[in-house]
Short mmCIF file of C-alpha atoms in Angstrom, two decimals:
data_model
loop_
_atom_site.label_atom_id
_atom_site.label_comp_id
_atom_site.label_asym_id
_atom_site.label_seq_id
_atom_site.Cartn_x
_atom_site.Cartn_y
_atom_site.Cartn_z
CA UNK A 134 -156.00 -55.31 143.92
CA UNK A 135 -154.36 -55.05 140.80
CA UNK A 136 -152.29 -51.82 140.21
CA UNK A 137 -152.49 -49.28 137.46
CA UNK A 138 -149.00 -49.25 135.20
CA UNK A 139 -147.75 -45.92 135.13
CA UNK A 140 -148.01 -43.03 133.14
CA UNK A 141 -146.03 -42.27 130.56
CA UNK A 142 -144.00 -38.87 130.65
CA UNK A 143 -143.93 -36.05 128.24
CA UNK A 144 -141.12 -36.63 126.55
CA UNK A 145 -142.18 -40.77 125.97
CA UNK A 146 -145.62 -39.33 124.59
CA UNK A 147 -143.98 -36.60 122.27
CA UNK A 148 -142.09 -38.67 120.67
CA UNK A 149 -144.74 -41.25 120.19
CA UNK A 150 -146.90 -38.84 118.74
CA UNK A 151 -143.88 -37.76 116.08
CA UNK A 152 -143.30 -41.26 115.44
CA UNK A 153 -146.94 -42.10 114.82
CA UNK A 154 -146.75 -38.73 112.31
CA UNK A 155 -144.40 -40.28 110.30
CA UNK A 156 -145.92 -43.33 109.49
CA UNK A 157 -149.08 -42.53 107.18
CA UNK A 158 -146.45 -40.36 104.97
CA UNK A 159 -144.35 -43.22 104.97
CA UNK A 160 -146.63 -45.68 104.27
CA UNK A 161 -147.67 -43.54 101.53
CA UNK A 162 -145.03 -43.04 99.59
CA UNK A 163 -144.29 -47.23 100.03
CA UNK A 164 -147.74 -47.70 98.39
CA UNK A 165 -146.93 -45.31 95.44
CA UNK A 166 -143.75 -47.39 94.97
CA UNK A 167 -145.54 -50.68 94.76
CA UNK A 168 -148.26 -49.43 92.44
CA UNK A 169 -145.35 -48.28 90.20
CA UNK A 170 -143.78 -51.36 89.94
CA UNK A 171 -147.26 -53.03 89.69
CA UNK A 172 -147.78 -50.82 86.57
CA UNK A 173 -144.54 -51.30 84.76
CA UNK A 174 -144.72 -54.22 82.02
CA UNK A 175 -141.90 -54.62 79.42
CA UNK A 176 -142.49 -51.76 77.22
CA UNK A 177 -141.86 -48.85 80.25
CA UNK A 178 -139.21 -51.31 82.62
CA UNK A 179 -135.49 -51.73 81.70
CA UNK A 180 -136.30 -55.38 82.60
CA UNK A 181 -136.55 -58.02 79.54
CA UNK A 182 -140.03 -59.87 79.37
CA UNK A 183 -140.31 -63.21 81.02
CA UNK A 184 -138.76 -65.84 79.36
CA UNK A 185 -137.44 -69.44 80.19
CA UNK A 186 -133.76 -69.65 81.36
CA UNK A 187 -131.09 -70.43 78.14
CA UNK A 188 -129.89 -73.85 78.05
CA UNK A 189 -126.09 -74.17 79.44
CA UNK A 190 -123.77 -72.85 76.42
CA UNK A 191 -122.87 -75.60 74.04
CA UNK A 192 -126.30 -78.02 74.83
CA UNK A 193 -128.69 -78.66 72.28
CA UNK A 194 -130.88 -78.72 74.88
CA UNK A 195 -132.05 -81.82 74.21
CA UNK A 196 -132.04 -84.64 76.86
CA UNK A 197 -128.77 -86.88 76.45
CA UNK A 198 -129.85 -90.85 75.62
CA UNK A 199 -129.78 -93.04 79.01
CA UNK A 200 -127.88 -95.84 78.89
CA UNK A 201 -129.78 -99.35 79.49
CA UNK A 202 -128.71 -101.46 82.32
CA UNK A 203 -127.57 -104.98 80.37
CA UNK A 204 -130.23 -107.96 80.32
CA UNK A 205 -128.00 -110.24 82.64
CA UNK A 206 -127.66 -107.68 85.60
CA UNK A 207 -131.33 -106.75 84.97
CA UNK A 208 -131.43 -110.90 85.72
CA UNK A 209 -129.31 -111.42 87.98
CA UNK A 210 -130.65 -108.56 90.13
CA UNK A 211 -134.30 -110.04 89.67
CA UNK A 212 -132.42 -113.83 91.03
CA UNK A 213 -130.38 -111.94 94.02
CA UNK A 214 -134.25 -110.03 95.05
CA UNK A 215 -135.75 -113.29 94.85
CA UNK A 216 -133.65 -115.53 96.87
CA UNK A 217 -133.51 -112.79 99.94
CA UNK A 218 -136.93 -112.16 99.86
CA UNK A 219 -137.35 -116.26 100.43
CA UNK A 220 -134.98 -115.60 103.62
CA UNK A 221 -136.33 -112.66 105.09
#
């Protein structure tokens, strides 16, 4: 037979029920929060529009040239590949 859990006492459900109480104000003034943040836009917030981040000070912000690996490592790379592919 499976037992029953036992009842809670007084004091447990008093201060469930004052707990519970709080929660609808609570969650109330949470939602009144985030629908005044969801209404500011850059005219009514202190915070500046979006924008992309600056460049680090003293870049053009340009990309730099790369530098070109030199024609006879290029080839002797392509030689070096060749030969261990034939002995693997």
């Amino acid at each position: 037979m499976c037992q029953a859990a036992p009842l809670p006492s007084y004091e447990e459900l008093a201060a469930l029920v004052v707990e519970l109480r709080s929660e609808p104000a609570q969650a109330r003034a949470r939602i009144a929060n985030l629908e005044a943040r969801l209404a500011q836009n850059s005219t009514n917030s202190s915070r500046p529009p979006f924008s992309l981040p600056h460049p680090l000070p003293g870049r053009s912000g340009r990309m730099a040239a790369m530098p070109t690996t030199p024609e006879y490592t290029q080839l002797s790379l392509a030689q070096r590949l060749t030969e261990h592919a034939r002995t693997a």
